[in-house]
mmCIF file of C-alpha atoms and ligand atoms in Angstrom:
data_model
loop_
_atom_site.group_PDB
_atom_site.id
_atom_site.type_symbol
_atom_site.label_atom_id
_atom_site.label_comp_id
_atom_site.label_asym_id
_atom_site.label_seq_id
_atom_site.Cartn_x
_atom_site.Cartn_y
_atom_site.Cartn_z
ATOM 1 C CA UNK A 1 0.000 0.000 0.000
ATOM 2 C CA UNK A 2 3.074 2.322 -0.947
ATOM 3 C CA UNK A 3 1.404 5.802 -2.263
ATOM 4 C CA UNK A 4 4.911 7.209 -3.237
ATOM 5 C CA UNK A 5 5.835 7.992 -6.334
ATOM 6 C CA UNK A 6 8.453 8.133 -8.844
ATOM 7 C CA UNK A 7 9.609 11.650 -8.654
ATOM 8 C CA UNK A 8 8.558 14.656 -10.808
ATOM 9 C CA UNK A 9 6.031 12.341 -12.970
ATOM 10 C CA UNK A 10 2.501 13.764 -13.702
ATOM 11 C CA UNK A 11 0.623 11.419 -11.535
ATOM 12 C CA UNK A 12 2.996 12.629 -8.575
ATOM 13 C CA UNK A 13 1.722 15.756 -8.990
ATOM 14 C CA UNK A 14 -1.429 15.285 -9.195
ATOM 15 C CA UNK A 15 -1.456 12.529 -5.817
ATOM 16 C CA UNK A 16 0.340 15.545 -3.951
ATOM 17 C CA UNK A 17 -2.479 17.670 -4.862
ATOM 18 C CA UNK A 18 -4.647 15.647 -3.720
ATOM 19 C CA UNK A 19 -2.740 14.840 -0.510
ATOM 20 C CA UNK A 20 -2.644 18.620 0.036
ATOM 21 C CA UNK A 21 -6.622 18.977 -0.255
ATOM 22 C CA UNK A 22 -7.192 16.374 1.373
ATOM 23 C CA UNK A 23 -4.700 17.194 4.392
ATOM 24 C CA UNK A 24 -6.143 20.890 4.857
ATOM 25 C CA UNK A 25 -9.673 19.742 4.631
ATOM 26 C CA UNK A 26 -9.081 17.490 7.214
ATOM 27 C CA UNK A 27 -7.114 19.741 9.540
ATOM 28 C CA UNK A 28 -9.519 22.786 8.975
ATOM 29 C CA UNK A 29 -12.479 20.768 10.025
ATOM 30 C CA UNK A 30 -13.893 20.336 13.407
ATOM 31 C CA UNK A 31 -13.315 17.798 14.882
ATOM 32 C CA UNK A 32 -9.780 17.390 13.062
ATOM 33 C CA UNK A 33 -9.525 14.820 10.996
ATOM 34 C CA UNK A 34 -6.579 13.284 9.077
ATOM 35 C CA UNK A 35 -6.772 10.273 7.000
ATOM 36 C CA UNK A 36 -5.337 6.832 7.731
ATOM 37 C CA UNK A 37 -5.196 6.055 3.517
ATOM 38 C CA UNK A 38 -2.341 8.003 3.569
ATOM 39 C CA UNK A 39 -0.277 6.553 6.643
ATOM 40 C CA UNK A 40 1.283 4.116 3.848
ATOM 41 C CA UNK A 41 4.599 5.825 2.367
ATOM 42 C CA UNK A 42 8.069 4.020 2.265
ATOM 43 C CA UNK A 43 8.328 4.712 6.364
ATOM 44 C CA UNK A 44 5.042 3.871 6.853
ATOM 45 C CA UNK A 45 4.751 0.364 5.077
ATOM 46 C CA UNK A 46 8.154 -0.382 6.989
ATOM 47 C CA UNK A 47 6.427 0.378 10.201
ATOM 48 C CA UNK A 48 3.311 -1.108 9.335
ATOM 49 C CA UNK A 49 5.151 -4.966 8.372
ATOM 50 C CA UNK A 50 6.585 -4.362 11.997
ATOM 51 C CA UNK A 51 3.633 -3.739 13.553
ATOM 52 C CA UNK A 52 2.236 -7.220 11.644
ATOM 53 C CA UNK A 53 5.006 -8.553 13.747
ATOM 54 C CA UNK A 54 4.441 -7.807 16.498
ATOM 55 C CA UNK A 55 3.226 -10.242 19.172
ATOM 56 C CA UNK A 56 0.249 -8.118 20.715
ATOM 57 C CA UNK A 57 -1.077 -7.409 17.061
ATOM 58 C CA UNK A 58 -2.889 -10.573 16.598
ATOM 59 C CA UNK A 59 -5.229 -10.010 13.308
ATOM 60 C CA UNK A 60 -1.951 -11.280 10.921
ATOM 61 C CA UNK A 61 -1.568 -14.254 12.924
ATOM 62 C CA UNK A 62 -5.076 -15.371 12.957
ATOM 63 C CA UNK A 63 -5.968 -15.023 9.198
ATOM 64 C CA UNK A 64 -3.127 -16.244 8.350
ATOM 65 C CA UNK A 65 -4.484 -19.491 10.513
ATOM 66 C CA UNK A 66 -7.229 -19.476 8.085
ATOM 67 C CA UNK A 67 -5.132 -19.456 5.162
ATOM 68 C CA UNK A 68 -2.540 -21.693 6.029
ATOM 69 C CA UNK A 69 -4.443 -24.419 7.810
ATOM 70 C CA UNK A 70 -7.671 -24.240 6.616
ATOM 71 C CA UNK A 71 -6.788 -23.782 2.971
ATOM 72 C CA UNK A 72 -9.028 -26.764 1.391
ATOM 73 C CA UNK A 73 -12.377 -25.780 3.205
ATOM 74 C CA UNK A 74 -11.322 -21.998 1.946
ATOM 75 C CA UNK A 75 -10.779 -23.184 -1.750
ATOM 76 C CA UNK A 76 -13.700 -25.514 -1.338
ATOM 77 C CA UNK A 77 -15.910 -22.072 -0.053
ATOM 78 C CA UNK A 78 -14.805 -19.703 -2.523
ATOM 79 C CA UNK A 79 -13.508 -21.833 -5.663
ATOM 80 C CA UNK A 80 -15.937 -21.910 -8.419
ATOM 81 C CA UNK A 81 -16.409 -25.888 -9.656
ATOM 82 C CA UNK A 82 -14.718 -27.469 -12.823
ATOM 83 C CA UNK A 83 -14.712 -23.750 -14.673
ATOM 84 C CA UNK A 84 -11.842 -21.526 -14.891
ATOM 85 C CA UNK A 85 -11.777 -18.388 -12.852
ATOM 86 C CA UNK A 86 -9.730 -14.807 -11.933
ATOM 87 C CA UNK A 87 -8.600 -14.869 -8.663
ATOM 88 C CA UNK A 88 -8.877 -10.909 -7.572
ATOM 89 C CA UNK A 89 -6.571 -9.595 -4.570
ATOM 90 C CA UNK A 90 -7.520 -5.844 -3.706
ATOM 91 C CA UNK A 91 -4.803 -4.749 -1.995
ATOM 92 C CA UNK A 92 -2.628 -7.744 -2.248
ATOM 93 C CA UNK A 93 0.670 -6.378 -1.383
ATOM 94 C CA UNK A 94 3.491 -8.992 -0.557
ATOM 95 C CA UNK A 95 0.338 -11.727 -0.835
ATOM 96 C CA UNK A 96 2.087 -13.329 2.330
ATOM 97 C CA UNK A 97 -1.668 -15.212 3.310
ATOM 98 C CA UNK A 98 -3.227 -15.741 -0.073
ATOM 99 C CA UNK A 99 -0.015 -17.463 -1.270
ATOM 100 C CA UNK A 100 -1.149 -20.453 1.014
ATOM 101 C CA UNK A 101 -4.408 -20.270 -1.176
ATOM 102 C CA UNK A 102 -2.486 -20.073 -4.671
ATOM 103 C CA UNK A 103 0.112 -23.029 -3.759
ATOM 104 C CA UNK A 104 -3.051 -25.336 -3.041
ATOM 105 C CA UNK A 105 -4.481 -24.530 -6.355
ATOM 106 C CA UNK A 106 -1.675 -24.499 -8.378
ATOM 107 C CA UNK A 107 -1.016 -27.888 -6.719
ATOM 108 C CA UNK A 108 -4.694 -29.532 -7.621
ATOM 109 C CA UNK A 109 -4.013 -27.771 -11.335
ATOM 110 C CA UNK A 110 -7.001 -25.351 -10.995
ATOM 111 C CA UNK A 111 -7.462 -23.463 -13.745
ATOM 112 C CA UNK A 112 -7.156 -19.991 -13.295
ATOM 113 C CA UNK A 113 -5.164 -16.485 -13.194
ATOM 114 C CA UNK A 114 -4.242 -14.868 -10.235
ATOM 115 C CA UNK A 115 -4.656 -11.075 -10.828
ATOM 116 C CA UNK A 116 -3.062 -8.624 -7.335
ATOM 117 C CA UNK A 117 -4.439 -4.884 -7.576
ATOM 118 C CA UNK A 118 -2.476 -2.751 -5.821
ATOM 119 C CA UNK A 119 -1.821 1.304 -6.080
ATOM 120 C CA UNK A 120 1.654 0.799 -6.171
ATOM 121 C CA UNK A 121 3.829 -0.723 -9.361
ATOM 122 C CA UNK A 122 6.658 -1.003 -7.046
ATOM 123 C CA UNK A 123 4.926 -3.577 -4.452
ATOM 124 C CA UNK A 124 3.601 -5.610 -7.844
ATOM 125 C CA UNK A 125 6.495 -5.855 -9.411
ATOM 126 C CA UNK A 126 7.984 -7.382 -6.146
ATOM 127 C CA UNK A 127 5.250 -9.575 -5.729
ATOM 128 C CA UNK A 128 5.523 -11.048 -9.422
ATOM 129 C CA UNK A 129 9.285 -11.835 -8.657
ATOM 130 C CA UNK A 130 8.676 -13.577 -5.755
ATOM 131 C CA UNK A 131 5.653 -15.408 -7.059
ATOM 132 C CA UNK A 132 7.512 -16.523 -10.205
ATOM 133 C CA UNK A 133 10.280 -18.016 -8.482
ATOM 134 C CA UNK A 134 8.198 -19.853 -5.776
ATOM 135 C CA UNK A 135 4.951 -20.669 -8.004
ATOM 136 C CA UNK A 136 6.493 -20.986 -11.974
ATOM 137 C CA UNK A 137 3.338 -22.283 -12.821
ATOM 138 C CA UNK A 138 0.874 -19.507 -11.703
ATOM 139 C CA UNK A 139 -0.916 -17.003 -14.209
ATOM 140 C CA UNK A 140 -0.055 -13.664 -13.369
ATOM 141 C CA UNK A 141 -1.841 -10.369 -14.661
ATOM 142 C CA UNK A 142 -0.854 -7.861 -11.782
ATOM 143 C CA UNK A 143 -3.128 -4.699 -11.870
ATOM 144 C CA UNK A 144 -1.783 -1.282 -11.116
ATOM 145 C CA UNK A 145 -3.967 1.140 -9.625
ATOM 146 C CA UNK A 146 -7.444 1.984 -7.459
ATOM 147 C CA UNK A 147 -9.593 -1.078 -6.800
ATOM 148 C CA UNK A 148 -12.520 0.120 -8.933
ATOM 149 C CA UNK A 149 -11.022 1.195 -12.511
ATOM 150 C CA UNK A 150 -8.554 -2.070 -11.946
ATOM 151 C CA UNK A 151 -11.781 -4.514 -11.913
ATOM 152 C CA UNK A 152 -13.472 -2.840 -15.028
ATOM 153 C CA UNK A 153 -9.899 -3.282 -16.466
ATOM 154 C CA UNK A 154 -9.904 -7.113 -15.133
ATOM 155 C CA UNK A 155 -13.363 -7.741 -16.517
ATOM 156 C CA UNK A 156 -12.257 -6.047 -19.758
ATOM 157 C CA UNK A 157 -9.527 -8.601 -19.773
ATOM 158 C CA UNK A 158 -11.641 -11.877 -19.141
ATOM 159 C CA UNK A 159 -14.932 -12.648 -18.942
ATOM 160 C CA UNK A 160 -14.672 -15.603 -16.470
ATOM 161 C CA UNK A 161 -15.782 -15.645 -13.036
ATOM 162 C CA UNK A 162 -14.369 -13.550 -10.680
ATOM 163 C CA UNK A 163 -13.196 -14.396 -7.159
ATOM 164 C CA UNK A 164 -11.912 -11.055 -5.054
ATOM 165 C CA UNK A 165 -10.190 -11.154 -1.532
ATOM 166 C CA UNK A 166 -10.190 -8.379 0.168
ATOM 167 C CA UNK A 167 -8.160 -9.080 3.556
ATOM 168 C CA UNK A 168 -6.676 -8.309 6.011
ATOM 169 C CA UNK A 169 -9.411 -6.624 8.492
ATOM 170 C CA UNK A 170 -8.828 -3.117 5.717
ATOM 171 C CA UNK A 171 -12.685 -3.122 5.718
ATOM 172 C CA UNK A 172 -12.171 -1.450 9.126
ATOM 173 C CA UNK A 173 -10.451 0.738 8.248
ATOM 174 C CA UNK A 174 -13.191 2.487 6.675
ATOM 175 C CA UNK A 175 -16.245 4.617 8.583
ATOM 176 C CA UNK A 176 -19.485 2.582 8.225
ATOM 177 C CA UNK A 177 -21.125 4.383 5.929
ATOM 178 C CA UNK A 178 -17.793 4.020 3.276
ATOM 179 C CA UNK A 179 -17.886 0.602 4.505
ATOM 180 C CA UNK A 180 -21.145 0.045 2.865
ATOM 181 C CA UNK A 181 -20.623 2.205 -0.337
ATOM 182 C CA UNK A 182 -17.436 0.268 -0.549
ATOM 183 C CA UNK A 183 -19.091 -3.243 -0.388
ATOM 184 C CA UNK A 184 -22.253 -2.280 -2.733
ATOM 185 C CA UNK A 185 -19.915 -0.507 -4.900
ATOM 186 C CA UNK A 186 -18.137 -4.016 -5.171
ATOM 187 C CA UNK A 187 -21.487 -5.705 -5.742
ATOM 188 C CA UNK A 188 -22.294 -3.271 -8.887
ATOM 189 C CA UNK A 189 -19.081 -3.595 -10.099
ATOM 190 C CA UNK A 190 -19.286 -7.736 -10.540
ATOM 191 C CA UNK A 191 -21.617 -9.976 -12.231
ATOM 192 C CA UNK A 192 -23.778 -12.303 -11.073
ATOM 193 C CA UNK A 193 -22.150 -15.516 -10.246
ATOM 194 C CA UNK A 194 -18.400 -13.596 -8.964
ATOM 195 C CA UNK A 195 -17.795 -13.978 -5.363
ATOM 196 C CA UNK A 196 -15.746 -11.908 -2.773
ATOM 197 C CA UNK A 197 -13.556 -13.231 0.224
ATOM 198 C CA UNK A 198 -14.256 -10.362 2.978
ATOM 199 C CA UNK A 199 -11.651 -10.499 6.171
ATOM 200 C CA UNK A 200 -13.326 -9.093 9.418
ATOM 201 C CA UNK A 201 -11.630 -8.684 12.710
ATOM 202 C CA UNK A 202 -14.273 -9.502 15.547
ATOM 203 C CA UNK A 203 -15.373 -8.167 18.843
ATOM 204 C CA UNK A 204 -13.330 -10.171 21.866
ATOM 205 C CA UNK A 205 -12.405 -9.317 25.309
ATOM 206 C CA UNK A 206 -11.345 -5.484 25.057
ATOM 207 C CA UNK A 207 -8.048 -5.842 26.341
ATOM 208 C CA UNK A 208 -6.961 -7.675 23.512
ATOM 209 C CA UNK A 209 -7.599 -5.551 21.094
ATOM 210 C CA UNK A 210 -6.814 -2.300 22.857
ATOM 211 C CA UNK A 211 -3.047 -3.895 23.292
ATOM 212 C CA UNK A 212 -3.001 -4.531 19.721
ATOM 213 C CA UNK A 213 -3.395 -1.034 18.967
ATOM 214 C CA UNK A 214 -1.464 0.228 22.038
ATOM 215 C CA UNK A 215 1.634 -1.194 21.842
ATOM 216 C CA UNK A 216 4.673 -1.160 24.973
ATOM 217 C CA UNK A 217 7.220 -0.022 21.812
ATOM 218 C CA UNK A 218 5.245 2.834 20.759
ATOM 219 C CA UNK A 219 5.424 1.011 17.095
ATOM 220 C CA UNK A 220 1.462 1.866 16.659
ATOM 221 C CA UNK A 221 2.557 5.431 18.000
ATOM 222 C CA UNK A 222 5.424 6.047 15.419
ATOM 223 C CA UNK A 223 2.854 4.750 12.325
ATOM 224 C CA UNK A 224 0.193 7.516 13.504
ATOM 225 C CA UNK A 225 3.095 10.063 13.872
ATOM 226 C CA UNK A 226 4.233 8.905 10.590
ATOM 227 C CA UNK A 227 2.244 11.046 8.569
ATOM 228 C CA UNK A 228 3.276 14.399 9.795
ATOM 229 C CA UNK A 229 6.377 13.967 8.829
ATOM 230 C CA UNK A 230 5.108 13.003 5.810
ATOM 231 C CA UNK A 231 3.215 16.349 5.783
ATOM 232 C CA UNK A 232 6.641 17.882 6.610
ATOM 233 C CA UNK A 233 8.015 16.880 3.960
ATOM 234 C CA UNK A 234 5.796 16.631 1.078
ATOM 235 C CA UNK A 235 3.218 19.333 1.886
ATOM 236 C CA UNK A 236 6.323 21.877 3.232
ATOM 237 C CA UNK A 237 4.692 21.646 6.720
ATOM 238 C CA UNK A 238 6.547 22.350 10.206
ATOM 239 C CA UNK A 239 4.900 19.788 12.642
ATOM 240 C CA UNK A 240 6.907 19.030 15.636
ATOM 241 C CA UNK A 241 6.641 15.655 16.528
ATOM 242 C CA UNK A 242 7.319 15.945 20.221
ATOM 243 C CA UNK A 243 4.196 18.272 20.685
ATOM 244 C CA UNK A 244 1.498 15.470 19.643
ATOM 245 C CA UNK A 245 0.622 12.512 21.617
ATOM 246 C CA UNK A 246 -0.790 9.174 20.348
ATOM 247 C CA UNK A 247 -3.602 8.174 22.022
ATOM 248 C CA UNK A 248 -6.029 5.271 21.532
ATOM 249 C CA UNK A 249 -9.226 3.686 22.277
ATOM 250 C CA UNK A 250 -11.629 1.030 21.862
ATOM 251 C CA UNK A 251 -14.954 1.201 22.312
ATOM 252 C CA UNK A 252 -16.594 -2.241 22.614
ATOM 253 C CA UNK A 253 -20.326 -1.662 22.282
ATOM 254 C CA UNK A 254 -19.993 0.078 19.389
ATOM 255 C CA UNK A 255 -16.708 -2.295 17.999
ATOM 256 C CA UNK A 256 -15.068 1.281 17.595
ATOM 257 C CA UNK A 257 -11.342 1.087 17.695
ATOM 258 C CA UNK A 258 -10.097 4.829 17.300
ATOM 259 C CA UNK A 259 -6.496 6.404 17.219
ATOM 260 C CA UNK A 260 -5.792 10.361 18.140
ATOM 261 C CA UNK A 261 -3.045 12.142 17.998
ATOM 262 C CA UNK A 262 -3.097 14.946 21.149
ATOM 263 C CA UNK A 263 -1.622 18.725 20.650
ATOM 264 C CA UNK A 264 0.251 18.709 23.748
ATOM 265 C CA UNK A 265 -0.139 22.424 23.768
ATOM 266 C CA UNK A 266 -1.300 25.444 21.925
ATOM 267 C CA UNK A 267 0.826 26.054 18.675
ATOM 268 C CA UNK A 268 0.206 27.161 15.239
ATOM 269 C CA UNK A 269 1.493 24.276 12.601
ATOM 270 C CA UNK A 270 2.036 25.757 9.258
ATOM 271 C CA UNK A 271 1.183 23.575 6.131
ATOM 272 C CA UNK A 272 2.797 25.860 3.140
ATOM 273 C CA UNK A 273 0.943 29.201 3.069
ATOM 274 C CA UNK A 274 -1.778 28.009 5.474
ATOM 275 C CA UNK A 275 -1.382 27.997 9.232
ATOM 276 C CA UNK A 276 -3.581 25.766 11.407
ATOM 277 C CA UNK A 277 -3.659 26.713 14.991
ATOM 278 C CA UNK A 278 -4.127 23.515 17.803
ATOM 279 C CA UNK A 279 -5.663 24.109 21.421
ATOM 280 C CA UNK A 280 -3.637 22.445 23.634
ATOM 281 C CA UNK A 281 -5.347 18.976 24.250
ATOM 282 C CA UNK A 282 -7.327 18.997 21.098
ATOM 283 C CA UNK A 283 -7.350 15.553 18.891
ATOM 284 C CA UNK A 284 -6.876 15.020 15.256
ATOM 285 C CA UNK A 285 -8.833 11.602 14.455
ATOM 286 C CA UNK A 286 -6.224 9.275 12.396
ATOM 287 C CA UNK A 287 -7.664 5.953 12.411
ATOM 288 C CA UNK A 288 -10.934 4.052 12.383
ATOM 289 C CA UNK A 289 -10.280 0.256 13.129
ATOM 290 C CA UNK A 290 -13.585 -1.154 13.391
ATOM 291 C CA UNK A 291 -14.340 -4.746 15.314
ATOM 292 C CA UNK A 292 -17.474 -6.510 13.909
ATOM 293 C CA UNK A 293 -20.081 -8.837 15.098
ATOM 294 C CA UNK A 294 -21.482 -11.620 13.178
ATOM 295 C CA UNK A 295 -25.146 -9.544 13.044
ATOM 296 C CA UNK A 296 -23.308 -6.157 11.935
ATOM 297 C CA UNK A 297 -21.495 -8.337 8.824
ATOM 298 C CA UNK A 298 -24.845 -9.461 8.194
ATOM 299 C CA UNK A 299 -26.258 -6.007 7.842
ATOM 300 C CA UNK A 300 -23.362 -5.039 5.589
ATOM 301 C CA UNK A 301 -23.985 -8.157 3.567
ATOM 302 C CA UNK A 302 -27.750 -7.437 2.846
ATOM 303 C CA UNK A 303 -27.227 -3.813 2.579
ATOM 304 C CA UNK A 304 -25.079 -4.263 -0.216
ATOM 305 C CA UNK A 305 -26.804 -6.837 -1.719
ATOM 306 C CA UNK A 306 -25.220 -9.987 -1.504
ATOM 307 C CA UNK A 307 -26.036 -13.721 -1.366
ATOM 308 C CA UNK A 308 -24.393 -15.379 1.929
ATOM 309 C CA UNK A 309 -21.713 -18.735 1.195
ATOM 310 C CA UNK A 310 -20.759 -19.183 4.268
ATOM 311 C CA UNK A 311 -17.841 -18.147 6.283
ATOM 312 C CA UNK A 312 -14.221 -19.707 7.855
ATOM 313 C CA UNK A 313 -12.366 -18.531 11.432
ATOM 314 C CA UNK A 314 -9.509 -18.771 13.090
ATOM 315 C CA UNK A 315 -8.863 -21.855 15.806
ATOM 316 C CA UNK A 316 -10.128 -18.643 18.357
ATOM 317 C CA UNK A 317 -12.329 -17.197 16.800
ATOM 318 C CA UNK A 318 -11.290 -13.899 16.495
ATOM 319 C CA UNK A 319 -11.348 -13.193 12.938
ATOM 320 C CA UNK A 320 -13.405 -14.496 10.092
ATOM 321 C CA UNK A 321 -12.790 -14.609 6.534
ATOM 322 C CA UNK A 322 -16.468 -14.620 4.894
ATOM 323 C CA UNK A 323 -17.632 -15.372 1.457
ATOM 324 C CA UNK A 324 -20.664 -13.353 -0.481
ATOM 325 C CA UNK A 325 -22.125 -14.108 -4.292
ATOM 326 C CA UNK A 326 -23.261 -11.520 -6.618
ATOM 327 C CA UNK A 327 -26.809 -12.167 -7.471
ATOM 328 C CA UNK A 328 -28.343 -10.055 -9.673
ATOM 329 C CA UNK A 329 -31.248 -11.979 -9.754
ATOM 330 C CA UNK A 330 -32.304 -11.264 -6.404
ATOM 331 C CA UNK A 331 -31.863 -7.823 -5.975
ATOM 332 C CA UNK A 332 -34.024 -4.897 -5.010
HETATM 333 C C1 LIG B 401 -4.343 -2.046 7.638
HETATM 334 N N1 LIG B 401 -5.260 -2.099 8.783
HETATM 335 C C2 LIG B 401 -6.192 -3.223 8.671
HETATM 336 C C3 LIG B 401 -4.601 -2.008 10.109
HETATM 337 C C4 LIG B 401 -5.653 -2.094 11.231
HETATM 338 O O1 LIG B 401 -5.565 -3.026 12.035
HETATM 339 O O2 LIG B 401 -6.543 -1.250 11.276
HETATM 340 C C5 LIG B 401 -3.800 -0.738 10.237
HETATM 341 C C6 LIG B 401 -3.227 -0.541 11.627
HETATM 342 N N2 LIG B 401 -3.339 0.539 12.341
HETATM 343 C C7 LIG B 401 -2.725 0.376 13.496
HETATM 344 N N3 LIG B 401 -2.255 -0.860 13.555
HETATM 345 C C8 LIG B 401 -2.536 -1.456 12.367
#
């Protein structure tokens, strides 16, 4: 999920633009707001593959469970019968979990192409390296660019089914209502028939999942901080680091986990020609990591309109990957 770019192109210019916007908007608006899509430059990926590591942060260890030891039921879920197929990853980055899924079908000769989507080249062209030497026999079509115009591209390319996986617990990362224009936006852009692999991280004793997010290191604290130096330095901003405090929380009725970073006193940041002034105390919202029940997937399922398959979780039962159909048929 790298966002930089090569330097001085045309696209560069036109994401820092929209970094900029999107950055003032955010900081102009009450409450302040920054957001977490752009947490992901070179620092930023390095801190977040630490963070993966780490032992409190237990949603990579869990789906990874799921893909690694419960890889037939998964294919058996997901994997459309006798009938070749595109195998979608939004997001796929290094493809560390779905490359259980790929070895198992490559190893029963399923028929089909694997095609990643990611916004960055860079990651892909990694991930088709690494995938070539340890899977020669996989079809790769890697797709660079947002999820949407990459799966009109994709069905452009084929007309076969499509299977997507979407991983990871990103779905929290989104508000609900973008959750739900995300998920019905997938719906309308499938046909009938094409199914999607959704990961959701699930509600569990508080304390686990506010240590996930609060970490001893301060690794969680460094990704939030993260972006003002980004700021800094792409947006000609003068953020000091030392006067902003991460702070976290988790809200378990709601499933809410939220990050903050604190002004730890009154100063006046300035972002180019704007200045933005902070009360001491006051919060800029960075991160939206939402926990789900089984009855709130089921609202985002029939919201956006699609057919339940059924669903696979980890040996605790912390995370579940779940499986929807299109069905065009049945809708609305
Ligand atoms: C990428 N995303 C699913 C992570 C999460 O758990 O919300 C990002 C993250 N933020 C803090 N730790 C990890």
């Amino acid at each position: 999920m790298n966002l930089q770019l090569q330097p001085h192109s045309e696209v560069q210019k036109s994401h820092v633009n929209d970094f900029h916007r999107d950055v003032l908007k955010g900081l102009k608006s009450h409450p302040k707001k920054l957001s977490s899509k752009y947490f992901y430059d070179k620092a930023g990926d390095r801190l977040f593959q630490e963070i993966m590591a780490m032992p409190e942060y237990y949603l990579t260890q869990c789906e990874l469970d799921i893909f690694k030891n419960k890889t037939a039921d998964l294919a058996r879920l997901i994997i459309p019968e006798n009938e070749p197929f595109d195998l979608i990853e939004l997001g796929a980055g290094d493809a560390m979990k779905s490359t259980f899924l790929l070895k198992h079908l490559v190893e029963k000769g399923t028929q089909f192409t694997y095609m990643p989507i990611d916004i960055s080249g860079n990651i892909l062209s990694i991930l088709k390296e690494k995938l070539s030497r340890e899977l020669p026999d996989l079809e790769i079509q890697a797709l660079e660019g947002e999820y949407f115009e990459m799966l009109q591209k994709a069905a452009s390319l084929s007309a076969r089914r499509k299977v997507i996986l979407f991983l990871g617990s990103n779905i929290g990362n989104m508000d609900a209502g973008e959750a739900e224009s995300f998920c019905y936006s997938l719906n309308q852009n499938l046909a009938s028939g094409d199914r999607v692999l959704i990961g959701f991280d699930l509600k569990k004793n508080p304390h686990i999942i506010l240590n996930a997010y609060s970490d001893q290191n301060g690794i969680t604290a460094a990704f939030n901080l993260n972006l003002l130096t980004r700021i800094n330095r792409d947006l000609a901003a003068d953020f000091d680091l030392k006067q902003f405090q991460h702070y976290q929380t988790y809200d378990p009725v709601s499933g809410a986990c939220k990050s903050y970073l604190v002004s730890l006193k009154q100063q006046t940041v300035k972002i180019g020609n704007d200045s933005i002034l902070f009360e001491e105390n006051e919060l800029i919202d960075m991160e939206i990591s939402q926990k789900f029940s089984t009855e709130k997937i089921e609202e985002l399922r029939e919201k956006s309109g699609f057919k339940h398959l059924g669903e696979i979780k980890d040996s605790k039962n912390w995370f579940v990957d779940t499986a929807w159909q299109v069905n065009k048929d049945n809708q609305y």
